[in-house]
Amino acid sequence: MKLKQTYITFNDILSKNRIMRRCIKVFFAFIVIAILAPVLANDRPLICKYKGEWLFPVFSSKNLIFIGSESINYNMAKGWKTLETEFSFFPPCAYSPNSIDADNAPRKSPFDSQTMTLKNGEMKALPYKFRHWLGTTQNGNDVLSCLVHGTKISLSVGIFSMLIASLLGIVFGASAGYFQNNTLKIGVFQIIFLILVTFFNYFLCFIIRADKLSEGFQSGGIWLIYQVMFTIYLVIQNTVIFLWLGKWIDKKFNIDHKINFPIDTIVMRLIEILNSIPTLLLIIAMSAITKPSFSLLIVIIGFLSWTGIARITRAEYMKAKQLDYVTSCKAIGLGYYRIIARHILPNVLPVILVQVVFGLAGAVLIEASLSFIGVGVPLDIITWGSLLNEARDHFSAWWLVVFPGLCVFTLIFVYNKIAVEISKIK
Amino acid sequence: MWRYALKRFFWFIPTLFAVTIIGFVLLANAPGDPVNSLVLSSNSGGSMQSIKDLEIQKKYWSKQLGLDLPLFYFSVQRLSEPDTLYKITDEAQLKKLKADLKINGGFKNYIPKITWYGFHNQYHRWLFGGNNSNGIVRGDFGMSISKKEPVIVILKDKLIWSLTFSILSILLAYVISIPIGIRMAKDPESRFSKISQFVLFLLYSMPSFFMGVLLLMLFANPDVLSVFPPSGIKPIEGYDDQSSLFTKICDSLPYMILPLICYTYASLAFISRLTATSITEQLGLDYIKTAKAKGLSEKTILWKHALKNSALPLITVFSSVFPGVVGGSVIIESIFTIPGMGLETVRAIISHDYPVVIAVITLSSVLTIFSYLLADILYAWVDPRIRTY
């Protein structure tokens, strides 16, 4: 007998639903914009010909080159626009997010007449290829360029934090839902070793590796993520070794007595504790203690928002446990790891995915809100939220409200819509 | 019923402890030395003082603040470190000492040691009180560093504003969205339910800060429409001393409308959708058929019979809406400059006033836990079957 496929594939979801397809397209458009941001908005030209030599300044990692007797500084922001090249082709938005156009500051609307100063001091109307299509900010940053580069931050905060969250949520939720309170039996020595390893892990994280971790929190970036990941790896490794040791001793001395490990209660308590702390406030407080950075933000959001995913996963595993295919898996004699990861997980993944996508929207919202109040994020990087913040004191600058706001709204809307559409298919 | 409530309350005690531990860990790790800032501020007007005097003062203040106590009931340390290391309160000195100990420690550096300190420690003092502190159980969150006032005095007024807004907005959300939900459930294919579903979904995806700034831009902007005042919560000149509570409320009303919209709109979609689905579920059941057969009007069936039985999920929503409102208050209060806890948090962060920040976190976590507790008890009150658990 040929069994009917019970789980939904991604293609099934896409082929049936028009709204969903559109939302996915918009989402991919955001991703493409984020990846191509340096090419789409940059104050260096993509290609230019200067004194008979072809240059590709966007793709160059050099800072200074020499052409004949003249040296060209690649980091000159406005210089490229006034450089007398024979041929130049600029990106669609000819500004970097941090380049300041003093001629068009403060706050030029998209419809205002925009000017530029030539090398000889002459004022000229800004040509269309250098125009600020969405206006400028207080300091003269180009809004469009900030939006394009802000996409990268908004997307990556959501996606990476949800990677952490879904990993934690699925592991905790699956083990709580599958084992519940009365299935997971652990030997006496295993319990003793588990308590020991908890202390040892605490010692490892907060004493031995404390210097490295605090260094990571101070510097932020990849270094922080590396340190956190390495610590987590060490913790998992220790736990596995100790548990294995406990099991070995149990076997060696023939101790048959097993103790119930109430993993469901433990996980649910943990969820309750984490849920009762307001995420936004905790991030704000953390940022007061350490140097704010986006990688820290990703780690905190990831470690706080797995609870929703874990709840859903737990409920789904509790349901799936009763079904026939799990019983037959057990009857064949498959191990619990195989049943949990290989058999139940693909069946419940769409339901978990809904929660993950909602979580993406939540993470984007948190990042944008923090940038908006200017707390908990590095202030030198302009994001969607911080653009909106500039409009708070100047309501006449409508372009600073509408465009960044629409960007945040669109991304959150797309995420929510995708989540709702996935949840409708069952 | 009371037994159930009491049981739930005891279940929540470990959670409360865990939340306070998180708050305390944050407080203990806050940068800067509170003793230093106290000594410097008390000396600011005085004459030149000898170094020895300063030392004595520092010792005095660290004793006053309980900083010479061990941090927690027990500690996990390296074997090479002595267990009285906590007595050194000077951070630079401690760092140097630790580095020295580490160099001479050898293999002892990598062996953990657990020391039990007993109840005479900083956490216990912070929580239950002790020398010179009443503890947070009696509402003593310490002194604000920047305002030189007890934190609880600062937060008291702020808490009232924040709670007023959150409770009003939750009530408002229920009042608006339950009728919408019922109407959507009555005829899911009608134009009304389709349109309202779409609009509510749009609102749900709208970030609150975008909504806030848009509202301000449209309705509190002299260039467009200047209907509402842009910021604050009461007239700039303050209330009249003689005026009654009612006139005070009337004075504040125009200031409250825009923030209330901002607080409320996001939860509308959630609640009305939930009402609609749970009532639709109920409408298929037998007792509704019986009610129809009895000849009851549709209104009575929907509002009395179906709504009562679908109240359970609506109560659950309360416990998930409340934390959102507490967290969201940081944003909305700083947009509309409402003198609540959220705005105070932002101010405290900017002026590095850690006791205030920690107090806000602990207070709002505890409030959230109590909202869960309330939801649990309401649940049992509405559905007696739950009490048997």
PDB file of N, CA and C in Angstrom, chain A residues 161-241:
ATOM      1  N   SER A 161      18.176  36.084  14.926  1.00  0.00           N
ATOM      2  CA  SER A 161      17.640  35.839  16.266  1.00  0.00           C
ATOM      3  C   SER A 161      16.640  34.693  16.225  1.00  0.00           C
ATOM      4  N   MET A 162      15.877  34.596  15.134  1.00  0.00           N
ATOM      5  CA  MET A 162      14.909  33.501  15.073  1.00  0.00           C
ATOM      6  C   MET A 162      15.597  32.149  14.835  1.00  0.00           C
ATOM      7  N   LEU A 163      16.785  32.171  14.219  1.00  0.00           N
ATOM      8  CA  LEU A 163      17.543  30.911  14.108  1.00  0.00           C
ATOM      9  C   LEU A 163      17.861  30.383  15.497  1.00  0.00           C
ATOM     10  N   ILE A 164      18.387  31.268  16.356  1.00  0.00           N
ATOM     11  CA  ILE A 164      18.690  30.854  17.727  1.00  0.00           C
ATOM     12  C   ILE A 164      17.410  30.407  18.418  1.00  0.00           C
ATOM     13  N   ALA A 165      16.357  31.243  18.279  1.00  0.00           N
ATOM     14  CA  ALA A 165      15.118  30.969  19.007  1.00  0.00           C
ATOM     15  C   ALA A 165      14.492  29.662  18.546  1.00  0.00           C
ATOM     16  N   SER A 166      14.502  29.396  17.216  1.00  0.00           N
ATOM     17  CA  SER A 166      13.823  28.185  16.783  1.00  0.00           C
ATOM     18  C   SER A 166      14.626  26.953  17.187  1.00  0.00           C
ATOM     19  N   LEU A 167      15.942  27.070  17.197  1.00  0.00           N
ATOM     20  CA  LEU A 167      16.752  25.944  17.660  1.00  0.00           C
ATOM     21  C   LEU A 167      16.399  25.609  19.117  1.00  0.00           C
ATOM     22  N   LEU A 168      16.448  26.647  19.975  1.00  0.00           N
ATOM     23  CA  LEU A 168      16.138  26.428  21.390  1.00  0.00           C
ATOM     24  C   LEU A 168      14.707  25.944  21.563  1.00  0.00           C
ATOM     25  N   GLY A 169      13.786  26.631  20.876  1.00  0.00           N
ATOM     26  CA  GLY A 169      12.369  26.329  21.049  1.00  0.00           C
ATOM     27  C   GLY A 169      12.042  24.912  20.632  1.00  0.00           C
ATOM     28  N   ILE A 170      12.606  24.468  19.500  1.00  0.00           N
ATOM     29  CA  ILE A 170      12.286  23.123  19.028  1.00  0.00           C
ATOM     30  C   ILE A 170      12.884  22.085  19.975  1.00  0.00           C
ATOM     31  N   VAL A 171      14.126  22.302  20.415  1.00  0.00           N
ATOM     32  CA  VAL A 171      14.752  21.315  21.308  1.00  0.00           C
ATOM     33  C   VAL A 171      13.966  21.213  22.615  1.00  0.00           C
ATOM     34  N   PHE A 172      13.694  22.372  23.243  1.00  0.00           N
ATOM     35  CA  PHE A 172      12.983  22.344  24.528  1.00  0.00           C
ATOM     36  C   PHE A 172      11.550  21.841  24.351  1.00  0.00           C
ATOM     37  N   GLY A 173      10.868  22.419  23.342  1.00  0.00           N
ATOM     38  CA  GLY A 173       9.466  22.058  23.148  1.00  0.00           C
ATOM     39  C   GLY A 173       9.301  20.595  22.806  1.00  0.00           C
ATOM     40  N   ALA A 174      10.181  20.082  21.922  1.00  0.00           N
ATOM     41  CA  ALA A 174      10.054  18.684  21.507  1.00  0.00           C
ATOM     42  C   ALA A 174      10.314  17.762  22.678  1.00  0.00           C
ATOM     43  N   SER A 175      11.348  18.072  23.471  1.00  0.00           N
ATOM     44  CA  SER A 175      11.619  17.138  24.570  1.00  0.00           C
ATOM     45  C   SER A 175      10.525  17.225  25.628  1.00  0.00           C
ATOM     46  N   ALA A 176       9.999  18.449  25.865  1.00  0.00           N
ATOM     47  CA  ALA A 176       8.913  18.552  26.852  1.00  0.00           C
ATOM     48  C   ALA A 176       7.668  17.840  26.354  1.00  0.00           C
ATOM     49  N   GLY A 177       7.350  18.016  25.091  1.00  0.00           N
ATOM     50  CA  GLY A 177       6.117  17.439  24.560  1.00  0.00           C
ATOM     51  C   GLY A 177       6.201  15.940  24.385  1.00  0.00           C
ATOM     52  N   TYR A 178       7.363  15.456  23.986  1.00  0.00           N
ATOM     53  CA  TYR A 178       7.476  14.022  23.721  1.00  0.00           C
ATOM     54  C   TYR A 178       7.608  13.242  25.015  1.00  0.00           C
ATOM     55  N   PHE A 179       8.480  13.705  25.910  1.00  0.00           N
ATOM     56  CA  PHE A 179       8.728  12.931  27.131  1.00  0.00           C
ATOM     57  C   PHE A 179       7.687  13.217  28.197  1.00  0.00           C
ATOM     58  N   GLN A 180       7.174  14.438  28.224  1.00  0.00           N
ATOM     59  CA  GLN A 180       6.284  14.922  29.282  1.00  0.00           C
ATOM     60  C   GLN A 180       6.908  14.658  30.647  1.00  0.00           C
ATOM     61  N   ASN A 181       6.082  14.328  31.634  1.00  0.00           N
ATOM     62  CA  ASN A 181       6.674  14.219  32.966  1.00  0.00           C
ATOM     63  C   ASN A 181       7.041  12.803  33.372  1.00  0.00           C
ATOM     64  N   ASN A 182       6.489  11.837  32.661  1.00  0.00           N
ATOM     65  CA  ASN A 182       6.638  10.494  33.208  1.00  0.00           C
ATOM     66  C   ASN A 182       7.340   9.515  32.278  1.00  0.00           C
ATOM     67  N   THR A 183       7.890   9.986  31.176  1.00  0.00           N
ATOM     68  CA  THR A 183       8.504   9.051  30.242  1.00  0.00           C
ATOM     69  C   THR A 183      10.021   9.016  30.370  1.00  0.00           C
ATOM     70  N   LEU A 184      10.596  10.175  30.594  1.00  0.00           N
ATOM     71  CA  LEU A 184      12.050  10.252  30.609  1.00  0.00           C
ATOM     72  C   LEU A 184      12.563   9.727  31.945  1.00  0.00           C
ATOM     73  N   LYS A 185      13.166   8.555  31.910  1.00  0.00           N
ATOM     74  CA  LYS A 185      13.688   7.972  33.149  1.00  0.00           C
ATOM     75  C   LYS A 185      15.204   8.045  33.122  1.00  0.00           C
ATOM     76  N   ILE A 186      15.753   8.476  34.223  1.00  0.00           N
ATOM     77  CA  ILE A 186      17.192   8.670  34.277  1.00  0.00           C
ATOM     78  C   ILE A 186      17.734   7.897  35.475  1.00  0.00           C
ATOM     79  N   GLY A 187      18.896   7.286  35.279  1.00  0.00           N
ATOM     80  CA  GLY A 187      19.513   6.532  36.356  1.00  0.00           C
ATOM     81  C   GLY A 187      19.967   7.435  37.488  1.00  0.00           C
ATOM     82  N   VAL A 188      20.223   6.840  38.643  1.00  0.00           N
ATOM     83  CA  VAL A 188      20.581   7.616  39.836  1.00  0.00           C
ATOM     84  C   VAL A 188      21.862   8.400  39.605  1.00  0.00           C
ATOM     85  N   PHE A 189      22.866   7.713  39.079  1.00  0.00           N
ATOM     86  CA  PHE A 189      24.144   8.395  38.880  1.00  0.00           C
ATOM     87  C   PHE A 189      24.048   9.458  37.808  1.00  0.00           C
ATOM     88  N   GLN A 190      23.174   9.209  36.839  1.00  0.00           N
ATOM     89  CA  GLN A 190      22.997  10.231  35.804  1.00  0.00           C
ATOM     90  C   GLN A 190      22.457  11.519  36.412  1.00  0.00           C
ATOM     91  N   ILE A 191      21.502  11.368  37.346  1.00  0.00           N
ATOM     92  CA  ILE A 191      20.939  12.556  38.013  1.00  0.00           C
ATOM     93  C   ILE A 191      22.048  13.267  38.789  1.00  0.00           C
ATOM     94  N   ILE A 192      22.841  12.487  39.526  1.00  0.00           N
ATOM     95  CA  ILE A 192      23.923  13.094  40.320  1.00  0.00           C
ATOM     96  C   ILE A 192      24.880  13.835  39.394  1.00  0.00           C
ATOM     97  N   PHE A 193      25.210  13.195  38.288  1.00  0.00           N
ATOM     98  CA  PHE A 193      26.137  13.828  37.355  1.00  0.00           C
ATOM     99  C   PHE A 193      25.517  15.040  36.684  1.00  0.00           C
ATOM    100  N   LEU A 194      24.204  14.995  36.507  1.00  0.00           N
ATOM    101  CA  LEU A 194      23.531  16.152  35.906  1.00  0.00           C
ATOM    102  C   LEU A 194      23.641  17.366  36.830  1.00  0.00           C
ATOM    103  N   ILE A 195      23.441  17.132  38.119  1.00  0.00           N
ATOM    104  CA  ILE A 195      23.571  18.237  39.080  1.00  0.00           C
ATOM    105  C   ILE A 195      25.019  18.744  39.097  1.00  0.00           C
ATOM    106  N   LEU A 196      25.949  17.792  39.088  1.00  0.00           N
ATOM    107  CA  LEU A 196      27.366  18.173  39.071  1.00  0.00           C
ATOM    108  C   LEU A 196      27.691  19.018  37.848  1.00  0.00           C
ATOM    109  N   VAL A 197      27.192  18.549  36.685  1.00  0.00           N
ATOM    110  CA  VAL A 197      27.565  19.247  35.451  1.00  0.00           C
ATOM    111  C   VAL A 197      26.935  20.631  35.409  1.00  0.00           C
ATOM    112  N   THR A 198      25.766  20.798  36.047  1.00  0.00           N
ATOM    113  CA  THR A 198      25.161  22.129  36.085  1.00  0.00           C
ATOM    114  C   THR A 198      26.089  23.104  36.803  1.00  0.00           C
ATOM    115  N   PHE A 199      26.623  22.654  37.957  1.00  0.00           N
ATOM    116  CA  PHE A 199      27.572  23.487  38.681  1.00  0.00           C
ATOM    117  C   PHE A 199      28.822  23.740  37.858  1.00  0.00           C
ATOM    118  N   PHE A 200      29.297  22.667  37.242  1.00  0.00           N
ATOM    119  CA  PHE A 200      30.529  22.808  36.481  1.00  0.00           C
ATOM    120  C   PHE A 200      30.338  23.765  35.302  1.00  0.00           C
ATOM    121  N   ASN A 201      29.166  23.670  34.657  1.00  0.00           N
ATOM    122  CA  ASN A 201      28.894  24.560  33.534  1.00  0.00           C
ATOM    123  C   ASN A 201      28.787  26.001  33.986  1.00  0.00           C
ATOM    124  N   TYR A 202      28.164  26.202  35.155  1.00  0.00           N
ATOM    125  CA  TYR A 202      28.085  27.549  35.707  1.00  0.00           C
ATOM    126  C   TYR A 202      29.503  28.093  35.925  1.00  0.00           C
ATOM    127  N   PHE A 203      30.341  27.250  36.527  1.00  0.00           N
ATOM    128  CA  PHE A 203      31.736  27.616  36.782  1.00  0.00           C
ATOM    129  C   PHE A 203      32.456  27.969  35.478  1.00  0.00           C
ATOM    130  N   LEU A 204      32.182  27.150  34.473  1.00  0.00           N
ATOM    131  CA  LEU A 204      32.825  27.346  33.172  1.00  0.00           C
ATOM    132  C   LEU A 204      32.396  28.668  32.537  1.00  0.00           C
ATOM    133  N   CYS A 205      31.068  28.898  32.533  1.00  0.00           N
ATOM    134  CA  CYS A 205      30.560  30.083  31.822  1.00  0.00           C
ATOM    135  C   CYS A 205      30.928  31.361  32.550  1.00  0.00           C
ATOM    136  N   PHE A 206      30.744  31.370  33.881  1.00  0.00           N
ATOM    137  CA  PHE A 206      30.808  32.648  34.574  1.00  0.00           C
ATOM    138  C   PHE A 206      32.136  32.898  35.277  1.00  0.00           C
ATOM    139  N   ILE A 207      32.974  31.883  35.380  1.00  0.00           N
ATOM    140  CA  ILE A 207      34.265  32.120  36.023  1.00  0.00           C
ATOM    141  C   ILE A 207      35.404  31.932  35.023  1.00  0.00           C
ATOM    142  N   ILE A 208      35.511  30.734  34.462  1.00  0.00           N
ATOM    143  CA  ILE A 208      36.665  30.487  33.592  1.00  0.00           C
ATOM    144  C   ILE A 208      36.569  31.322  32.325  1.00  0.00           C
ATOM    145  N   ARG A 209      35.378  31.314  31.702  1.00  0.00           N
ATOM    146  CA  ARG A 209      35.252  32.030  30.434  1.00  0.00           C
ATOM    147  C   ARG A 209      34.694  33.440  30.619  1.00  0.00           C
ATOM    148  N   ALA A 210      34.612  33.891  31.861  1.00  0.00           N
ATOM    149  CA  ALA A 210      33.997  35.205  32.116  1.00  0.00           C
ATOM    150  C   ALA A 210      34.738  36.329  31.395  1.00  0.00           C
ATOM    151  N   ASP A 211      36.077  36.259  31.442  1.00  0.00           N
ATOM    152  CA  ASP A 211      36.858  37.331  30.809  1.00  0.00           C
ATOM    153  C   ASP A 211      36.581  37.402  29.317  1.00  0.00           C
ATOM    154  N   LYS A 212      36.636  36.197  28.686  1.00  0.00           N
ATOM    155  CA  LYS A 212      36.429  36.156  27.230  1.00  0.00           C
ATOM    156  C   LYS A 212      35.031  36.648  26.875  1.00  0.00           C
ATOM    157  N   LEU A 213      34.031  36.203  27.666  1.00  0.00           N
ATOM    158  CA  LEU A 213      32.652  36.585  27.343  1.00  0.00           C
ATOM    159  C   LEU A 213      32.448  38.077  27.518  1.00  0.00           C
ATOM    160  N   SER A 214      32.993  38.640  28.604  1.00  0.00           N
ATOM    161  CA  SER A 214      32.768  40.076  28.805  1.00  0.00           C
ATOM    162  C   SER A 214      33.505  40.879  27.738  1.00  0.00           C
ATOM    163  N   GLU A 215      34.654  40.331  27.320  1.00  0.00           N
ATOM    164  CA  GLU A 215      35.371  40.964  26.207  1.00  0.00           C
ATOM    165  C   GLU A 215      34.501  40.965  24.955  1.00  0.00           C
ATOM    166  N   GLY A 216      33.854  39.815  24.725  1.00  0.00           N
ATOM    167  CA  GLY A 216      32.953  39.703  23.578  1.00  0.00           C
ATOM    168  C   GLY A 216      31.804  40.678  23.674  1.00  0.00           C
ATOM    169  N   PHE A 217      31.205  40.796  24.885  1.00  0.00           N
ATOM    170  CA  PHE A 217      30.080  41.709  25.043  1.00  0.00           C
ATOM    171  C   PHE A 217      30.508  43.152  24.854  1.00  0.00           C
ATOM    172  N   GLN A 218      31.745  43.456  25.237  1.00  0.00           N
ATOM    173  CA  GLN A 218      32.204  44.830  25.054  1.00  0.00           C
ATOM    174  C   GLN A 218      32.473  45.150  23.597  1.00  0.00           C
ATOM    175  N   SER A 219      33.046  44.167  22.862  1.00  0.00           N
ATOM    176  CA  SER A 219      33.404  44.495  21.481  1.00  0.00           C
ATOM    177  C   SER A 219      32.255  44.251  20.523  1.00  0.00           C
ATOM    178  N   GLY A 220      31.364  43.299  20.849  1.00  0.00           N
ATOM    179  CA  GLY A 220      30.224  43.044  19.979  1.00  0.00           C
ATOM    180  C   GLY A 220      30.640  42.383  18.683  1.00  0.00           C
ATOM    181  N   GLY A 221      29.715  42.362  17.735  1.00  0.00           N
ATOM    182  CA  GLY A 221      30.011  41.837  16.408  1.00  0.00           C
ATOM    183  C   GLY A 221      30.204  40.336  16.382  1.00  0.00           C
ATOM    184  N   ILE A 222      30.972  39.899  15.393  1.00  0.00           N
ATOM    185  CA  ILE A 222      31.196  38.463  15.174  1.00  0.00           C
ATOM    186  C   ILE A 222      31.871  37.857  16.406  1.00  0.00           C
ATOM    187  N   TRP A 223      32.751  38.614  17.034  1.00  0.00           N
ATOM    188  CA  TRP A 223      33.507  38.116  18.177  1.00  0.00           C
ATOM    189  C   TRP A 223      32.568  37.664  19.294  1.00  0.00           C
ATOM    190  N   LEU A 224      31.532  38.481  19.548  1.00  0.00           N
ATOM    191  CA  LEU A 224      30.550  38.126  20.574  1.00  0.00           C
ATOM    192  C   LEU A 224      29.858  36.823  20.205  1.00  0.00           C
ATOM    193  N   ILE A 225      29.390  36.742  18.948  1.00  0.00           N
ATOM    194  CA  ILE A 225      28.654  35.546  18.526  1.00  0.00           C
ATOM    195  C   ILE A 225      29.559  34.331  18.617  1.00  0.00           C
ATOM    196  N   TYR A 226      30.838  34.495  18.241  1.00  0.00           N
ATOM    197  CA  TYR A 226      31.777  33.384  18.314  1.00  0.00           C
ATOM    198  C   TYR A 226      31.943  32.932  19.759  1.00  0.00           C
ATOM    199  N   GLN A 227      32.139  33.902  20.674  1.00  0.00           N
ATOM    200  CA  GLN A 227      32.356  33.544  22.077  1.00  0.00           C
ATOM    201  C   GLN A 227      31.143  32.840  22.660  1.00  0.00           C
ATOM    202  N   VAL A 228      29.938  33.389  22.357  1.00  0.00           N
ATOM    203  CA  VAL A 228      28.721  32.780  22.896  1.00  0.00           C
ATOM    204  C   VAL A 228      28.552  31.365  22.356  1.00  0.00           C
ATOM    205  N   MET A 229      28.770  31.223  21.047  1.00  0.00           N
ATOM    206  CA  MET A 229      28.581  29.911  20.426  1.00  0.00           C
ATOM    207  C   MET A 229      29.592  28.912  20.978  1.00  0.00           C
ATOM    208  N   PHE A 230      30.832  29.357  21.169  1.00  0.00           N
ATOM    209  CA  PHE A 230      31.872  28.454  21.664  1.00  0.00           C
ATOM    210  C   PHE A 230      31.530  28.011  23.088  1.00  0.00           C
ATOM    211  N   THR A 231      31.035  28.974  23.906  1.00  0.00           N
ATOM    212  CA  THR A 231      30.647  28.622  25.274  1.00  0.00           C
ATOM    213  C   THR A 231      29.511  27.608  25.267  1.00  0.00           C
ATOM    214  N   ILE A 232      28.523  27.854  24.397  1.00  0.00           N
ATOM    215  CA  ILE A 232      27.395  26.921  24.328  1.00  0.00           C
ATOM    216  C   ILE A 232      27.884  25.533  23.901  1.00  0.00           C
ATOM    217  N   TYR A 233      28.825  25.528  22.960  1.00  0.00           N
ATOM    218  CA  TYR A 233      29.377  24.249  22.512  1.00  0.00           C
ATOM    219  C   TYR A 233      30.034  23.526  23.681  1.00  0.00           C
ATOM    220  N   LEU A 234      30.829  24.266  24.485  1.00  0.00           N
ATOM    221  CA  LEU A 234      31.509  23.647  25.624  1.00  0.00           C
ATOM    222  C   LEU A 234      30.500  23.095  26.626  1.00  0.00           C
ATOM    223  N   VAL A 235      29.437  23.882  26.855  1.00  0.00           N
ATOM    224  CA  VAL A 235      28.414  23.448  27.811  1.00  0.00           C
ATOM    225  C   VAL A 235      27.770  22.152  27.343  1.00  0.00           C
ATOM    226  N   ILE A 236      27.392  22.123  26.062  1.00  0.00           N
ATOM    227  CA  ILE A 236      26.744  20.911  25.534  1.00  0.00           C
ATOM    228  C   ILE A 236      27.697  19.729  25.617  1.00  0.00           C
ATOM    229  N   GLN A 237      28.961  19.974  25.261  1.00  0.00           N
ATOM    230  CA  GLN A 237      29.950  18.898  25.286  1.00  0.00           C
ATOM    231  C   GLN A 237      30.103  18.354  26.704  1.00  0.00           C
ATOM    232  N   ASN A 238      30.235  19.237  27.689  1.00  0.00           N
ATOM    233  CA  ASN A 238      30.358  18.797  29.075  1.00  0.00           C
ATOM    234  C   ASN A 238      29.165  17.976  29.502  1.00  0.00           C
ATOM    235  N   THR A 239      27.962  18.517  29.158  1.00  0.00           N
ATOM    236  CA  THR A 239      26.751  17.825  29.587  1.00  0.00           C
ATOM    237  C   THR A 239      26.708  16.413  29.018  1.00  0.00           C
ATOM    238  N   VAL A 240      27.015  16.304  27.720  1.00  0.00           N
ATOM    239  CA  VAL A 240      26.973  14.981  27.084  1.00  0.00           C
ATOM    240  C   VAL A 240      27.981  14.049  27.744  1.00  0.00           C
ATOM    241  N   ILE A 241      29.205  14.542  27.976  1.00  0.00           N
ATOM    242  CA  ILE A 241      30.232  13.689  28.576  1.00  0.00           C
ATOM    243  C   ILE A 241      29.806  13.218  29.966  1.00  0.00           C
TER     244      ILE A 241
END
